[in-house]
């Protein structure tokens, strides 16, 4: 997964407040219940030494914009704030967290946030009819989705039974209008697939519009196209079936990505382009050798040392002294590793620990090797 969106946090100096909260708002007493939950989280930050400006910034973000949840919908929200109260990250979670967390620490707990974010797979949703389409583009978790609407020609949209010599002309004209409208959608989606790196394009809506879209889709779209019969564009149409299908496709692609990366680790190991274990991965991260960092979902209690720069990372104080860092902080290993990955533009994938070789907490696929790379 591309985690460069987290640079908005890791580029700043700490300490940080990291909160994963349940902001469900679906009952008559939702306002009071939410206020109590947020107050408890704010108290936890205060008890850990977070300044009032930070506490108030987090409290404000958690309380705003949570009205209107549908019955049966449980929602979560992640907020990260810097030492002056600036909110550096604010995004919805895939679901309300089972356990709410609030922490004031030298490094933000971005690994916990990363595991809970929705939309880890870039994708496009197209809800089409014969006039145009509503398009949603999700790129990376934590970034806003792009929403676009394409409206085509509506003149002579309906095929009519006029009889006589004009009948076929009217029929042909309406069909041409439909095709022209859908072609505009195809052209737009072709560009968006290229820009977003979408792993799938889900097309829902009117059956004839979907048929035209599928027939005229470019090879680039065809490679990632998924068609579904349900869902519509009309006002008041039920979008829940589309949202459910998106969740299924994201989960399928996420699982496929994990499997692909693990296969890549195995294959790269045979050629000396993969490392397993904390010590060799730390050394590779310092040299920006890592192309993909693979973190275990259960990292354990291992600690690493860090400096102010993301690639200032080591196993000991001696390591940090060798890097010229005299005031190193000790932090959980997975946080230090993720920070270094963001700082070196490496991708990150979180997998079950049992899937990693020998149950290691971390592995890495390398961009290159040098004479010091372990064989």
PDB file of N, CA, C and O in Angstrom, residues 228-256:
ATOM      1  N   UNK A 228     -22.104  -5.041 -11.980  1.00  0.00           N
ATOM      2  CA  UNK A 228     -23.103  -5.562 -11.051  1.00  0.00           C
ATOM      3  C   UNK A 228     -24.492  -5.145 -11.490  1.00  0.00           C
ATOM      4  O   UNK A 228     -24.688  -4.069 -12.070  1.00  0.00           O
ATOM      5  N   UNK A 229     -25.477  -6.013 -11.255  1.00  0.00           N
ATOM      6  CA  UNK A 229     -26.838  -5.787 -11.726  1.00  0.00           C
ATOM      7  C   UNK A 229     -27.616  -4.816 -10.854  1.00  0.00           C
ATOM      8  O   UNK A 229     -28.524  -4.142 -11.337  1.00  0.00           O
ATOM      9  N   UNK A 230     -27.291  -4.755  -9.571  1.00  0.00           N
ATOM     10  CA  UNK A 230     -28.090  -3.961  -8.648  1.00  0.00           C
ATOM     11  C   UNK A 230     -27.591  -2.524  -8.575  1.00  0.00           C
ATOM     12  O   UNK A 230     -26.514  -2.198  -9.042  1.00  0.00           O
ATOM     13  N   UNK A 231     -28.406  -1.667  -7.937  1.00  0.00           N
ATOM     14  CA  UNK A 231     -28.033  -0.277  -7.756  1.00  0.00           C
ATOM     15  C   UNK A 231     -28.505   0.593  -8.897  1.00  0.00           C
ATOM     16  O   UNK A 231     -28.583   0.157 -10.040  1.00  0.00           O
ATOM     17  N   UNK A 232     -28.841   1.834  -8.569  1.00  0.00           N
ATOM     18  CA  UNK A 232     -29.328   2.758  -9.588  1.00  0.00           C
ATOM     19  C   UNK A 232     -28.924   4.181  -9.289  1.00  0.00           C
ATOM     20  O   UNK A 232     -28.475   4.512  -8.182  1.00  0.00           O
ATOM     21  N   UNK A 233     -29.082   5.047 -10.296  1.00  0.00           N
ATOM     22  CA  UNK A 233     -28.658   6.435 -10.182  1.00  0.00           C
ATOM     23  C   UNK A 233     -29.792   7.365  -9.787  1.00  0.00           C
ATOM     24  O   UNK A 233     -29.544   8.495  -9.388  1.00  0.00           O
ATOM     25  N   UNK A 234     -31.029   6.912  -9.892  1.00  0.00           N
ATOM     26  CA  UNK A 234     -32.163   7.784  -9.620  1.00  0.00           C
ATOM     27  C   UNK A 234     -32.136   8.283  -8.177  1.00  0.00           C
ATOM     28  O   UNK A 234     -31.613   7.619  -7.274  1.00  0.00           O
ATOM     29  N   UNK A 235     -32.704   9.462  -7.973  1.00  0.00           N
ATOM     30  CA  UNK A 235     -32.758  10.038  -6.633  1.00  0.00           C
ATOM     31  C   UNK A 235     -33.504   9.083  -5.694  1.00  0.00           C
ATOM     32  O   UNK A 235     -34.570   8.577  -6.023  1.00  0.00           O
ATOM     33  N   UNK A 236     -32.917   8.844  -4.544  1.00  0.00           N
ATOM     34  CA  UNK A 236     -33.532   7.937  -3.577  1.00  0.00           C
ATOM     35  C   UNK A 236     -33.188   6.483  -3.773  1.00  0.00           C
ATOM     36  O   UNK A 236     -33.624   5.622  -3.000  1.00  0.00           O
ATOM     37  N   UNK A 237     -32.410   6.172  -4.810  1.00  0.00           N
ATOM     38  CA  UNK A 237     -32.025   4.766  -5.058  1.00  0.00           C
ATOM     39  C   UNK A 237     -31.143   4.264  -3.920  1.00  0.00           C
ATOM     40  O   UNK A 237     -30.346   5.008  -3.348  1.00  0.00           O
ATOM     41  N   UNK A 238     -31.276   3.000  -3.627  1.00  0.00           N
ATOM     42  CA  UNK A 238     -30.535   2.385  -2.532  1.00  0.00           C
ATOM     43  C   UNK A 238     -29.077   2.170  -2.944  1.00  0.00           C
ATOM     44  O   UNK A 238     -28.785   1.418  -3.865  1.00  0.00           O
ATOM     45  N   UNK A 239     -28.159   2.856  -2.242  1.00  0.00           N
ATOM     46  CA  UNK A 239     -26.741   2.698  -2.539  1.00  0.00           C
ATOM     47  C   UNK A 239     -26.079   1.637  -1.671  1.00  0.00           C
ATOM     48  O   UNK A 239     -24.916   1.311  -1.856  1.00  0.00           O
ATOM     49  N   UNK A 240     -26.820   1.096  -0.703  1.00  0.00           N
ATOM     50  CA  UNK A 240     -26.194   0.165   0.237  1.00  0.00           C
ATOM     51  C   UNK A 240     -25.669  -1.090  -0.464  1.00  0.00           C
ATOM     52  O   UNK A 240     -24.641  -1.649  -0.067  1.00  0.00           O
ATOM     53  N   UNK A 241     -26.381  -1.550  -1.507  1.00  0.00           N
ATOM     54  CA  UNK A 241     -25.925  -2.765  -2.202  1.00  0.00           C
ATOM     55  C   UNK A 241     -24.605  -2.497  -2.936  1.00  0.00           C
ATOM     56  O   UNK A 241     -23.745  -3.379  -3.034  1.00  0.00           O
ATOM     57  N   UNK A 242     -24.452  -1.275  -3.436  1.00  0.00           N
ATOM     58  CA  UNK A 242     -23.199  -0.908  -4.105  1.00  0.00           C
ATOM     59  C   UNK A 242     -22.081  -0.808  -3.080  1.00  0.00           C
ATOM     60  O   UNK A 242     -20.977  -1.319  -3.288  1.00  0.00           O
ATOM     61  N   UNK A 243     -22.370  -0.153  -1.947  1.00  0.00           N
ATOM     62  CA  UNK A 243     -21.353  -0.017  -0.894  1.00  0.00           C
ATOM     63  C   UNK A 243     -20.906  -1.383  -0.380  1.00  0.00           C
ATOM     64  O   UNK A 243     -19.716  -1.603  -0.127  1.00  0.00           O
ATOM     65  N   UNK A 244     -21.854  -2.294  -0.251  1.00  0.00           N
ATOM     66  CA  UNK A 244     -21.514  -3.639   0.221  1.00  0.00           C
ATOM     67  C   UNK A 244     -20.604  -4.353  -0.775  1.00  0.00           C
ATOM     68  O   UNK A 244     -19.637  -5.018  -0.390  1.00  0.00           O
ATOM     69  N   UNK A 245     -20.918  -4.207  -2.053  1.00  0.00           N
ATOM     70  CA  UNK A 245     -20.087  -4.846  -3.082  1.00  0.00           C
ATOM     71  C   UNK A 245     -18.681  -4.229  -3.103  1.00  0.00           C
ATOM     72  O   UNK A 245     -17.695  -4.955  -3.289  1.00  0.00           O
ATOM     73  N   UNK A 246     -18.599  -2.915  -2.893  1.00  0.00           N
ATOM     74  CA  UNK A 246     -17.286  -2.268  -2.821  1.00  0.00           C
ATOM     75  C   UNK A 246     -16.468  -2.849  -1.667  1.00  0.00           C
ATOM     76  O   UNK A 246     -15.279  -3.153  -1.825  1.00  0.00           O
ATOM     77  N   UNK A 247     -17.098  -2.996  -0.505  1.00  0.00           N
ATOM     78  CA  UNK A 247     -16.399  -3.558   0.649  1.00  0.00           C
ATOM     79  C   UNK A 247     -15.884  -4.969   0.349  1.00  0.00           C
ATOM     80  O   UNK A 247     -14.766  -5.328   0.726  1.00  0.00           O
ATOM     81  N   UNK A 248     -16.701  -5.767  -0.333  1.00  0.00           N
ATOM     82  CA  UNK A 248     -16.280  -7.119  -0.684  1.00  0.00           C
ATOM     83  C   UNK A 248     -15.074  -7.095  -1.619  1.00  0.00           C
ATOM     84  O   UNK A 248     -14.117  -7.858  -1.446  1.00  0.00           O
ATOM     85  N   UNK A 249     -15.117  -6.215  -2.617  1.00  0.00           N
ATOM     86  CA  UNK A 249     -14.027  -6.141  -3.589  1.00  0.00           C
ATOM     87  C   UNK A 249     -12.748  -5.608  -2.948  1.00  0.00           C
ATOM     88  O   UNK A 249     -11.639  -6.072  -3.273  1.00  0.00           O
ATOM     89  N   UNK A 250     -12.877  -4.645  -2.049  1.00  0.00           N
ATOM     90  CA  UNK A 250     -11.701  -4.133  -1.336  1.00  0.00           C
ATOM     91  C   UNK A 250     -11.065  -5.250  -0.520  1.00  0.00           C
ATOM     92  O   UNK A 250      -9.841  -5.442  -0.530  1.00  0.00           O
ATOM     93  N   UNK A 251     -11.898  -6.009   0.202  1.00  0.00           N
ATOM     94  CA  UNK A 251     -11.379  -7.116   1.021  1.00  0.00           C
ATOM     95  C   UNK A 251     -10.689  -8.166   0.152  1.00  0.00           C
ATOM     96  O   UNK A 251      -9.620  -8.674   0.496  1.00  0.00           O
ATOM     97  N   UNK A 252     -11.309  -8.498  -0.991  1.00  0.00           N
ATOM     98  CA  UNK A 252     -10.716  -9.492  -1.896  1.00  0.00           C
ATOM     99  C   UNK A 252      -9.364  -9.006  -2.428  1.00  0.00           C
ATOM    100  O   UNK A 252      -8.388  -9.766  -2.472  1.00  0.00           O
ATOM    101  N   UNK A 253      -9.313  -7.737  -2.821  1.00  0.00           N
ATOM    102  CA  UNK A 253      -8.067  -7.195  -3.354  1.00  0.00           C
ATOM    103  C   UNK A 253      -7.006  -7.042  -2.272  1.00  0.00           C
ATOM    104  O   UNK A 253      -5.810  -7.221  -2.532  1.00  0.00           O
ATOM    105  N   UNK A 254      -7.449  -6.714  -1.064  1.00  0.00           N
ATOM    106  CA  UNK A 254      -6.517  -6.591   0.056  1.00  0.00           C
ATOM    107  C   UNK A 254      -5.871  -7.946   0.355  1.00  0.00           C
ATOM    108  O   UNK A 254      -4.655  -8.059   0.553  1.00  0.00           O
ATOM    109  N   UNK A 255      -6.695  -8.995   0.374  1.00  0.00           N
ATOM    110  CA  UNK A 255      -6.169 -10.342   0.622  1.00  0.00           C
ATOM    111  C   UNK A 255      -5.223 -10.763  -0.501  1.00  0.00           C
ATOM    112  O   UNK A 255      -4.175 -11.380  -0.253  1.00  0.00           O
ATOM    113  N   UNK A 256      -5.590 -10.436  -1.738  1.00  0.00           N
ATOM    114  CA  UNK A 256      -4.727 -10.776  -2.878  1.00  0.00           C
ATOM    115  C   UNK A 256      -3.398 -10.027  -2.800  1.00  0.00           C
ATOM    116  O   UNK A 256      -2.341 -10.567  -3.151  1.00  0.00           O
TER     117      UNK A 256
END
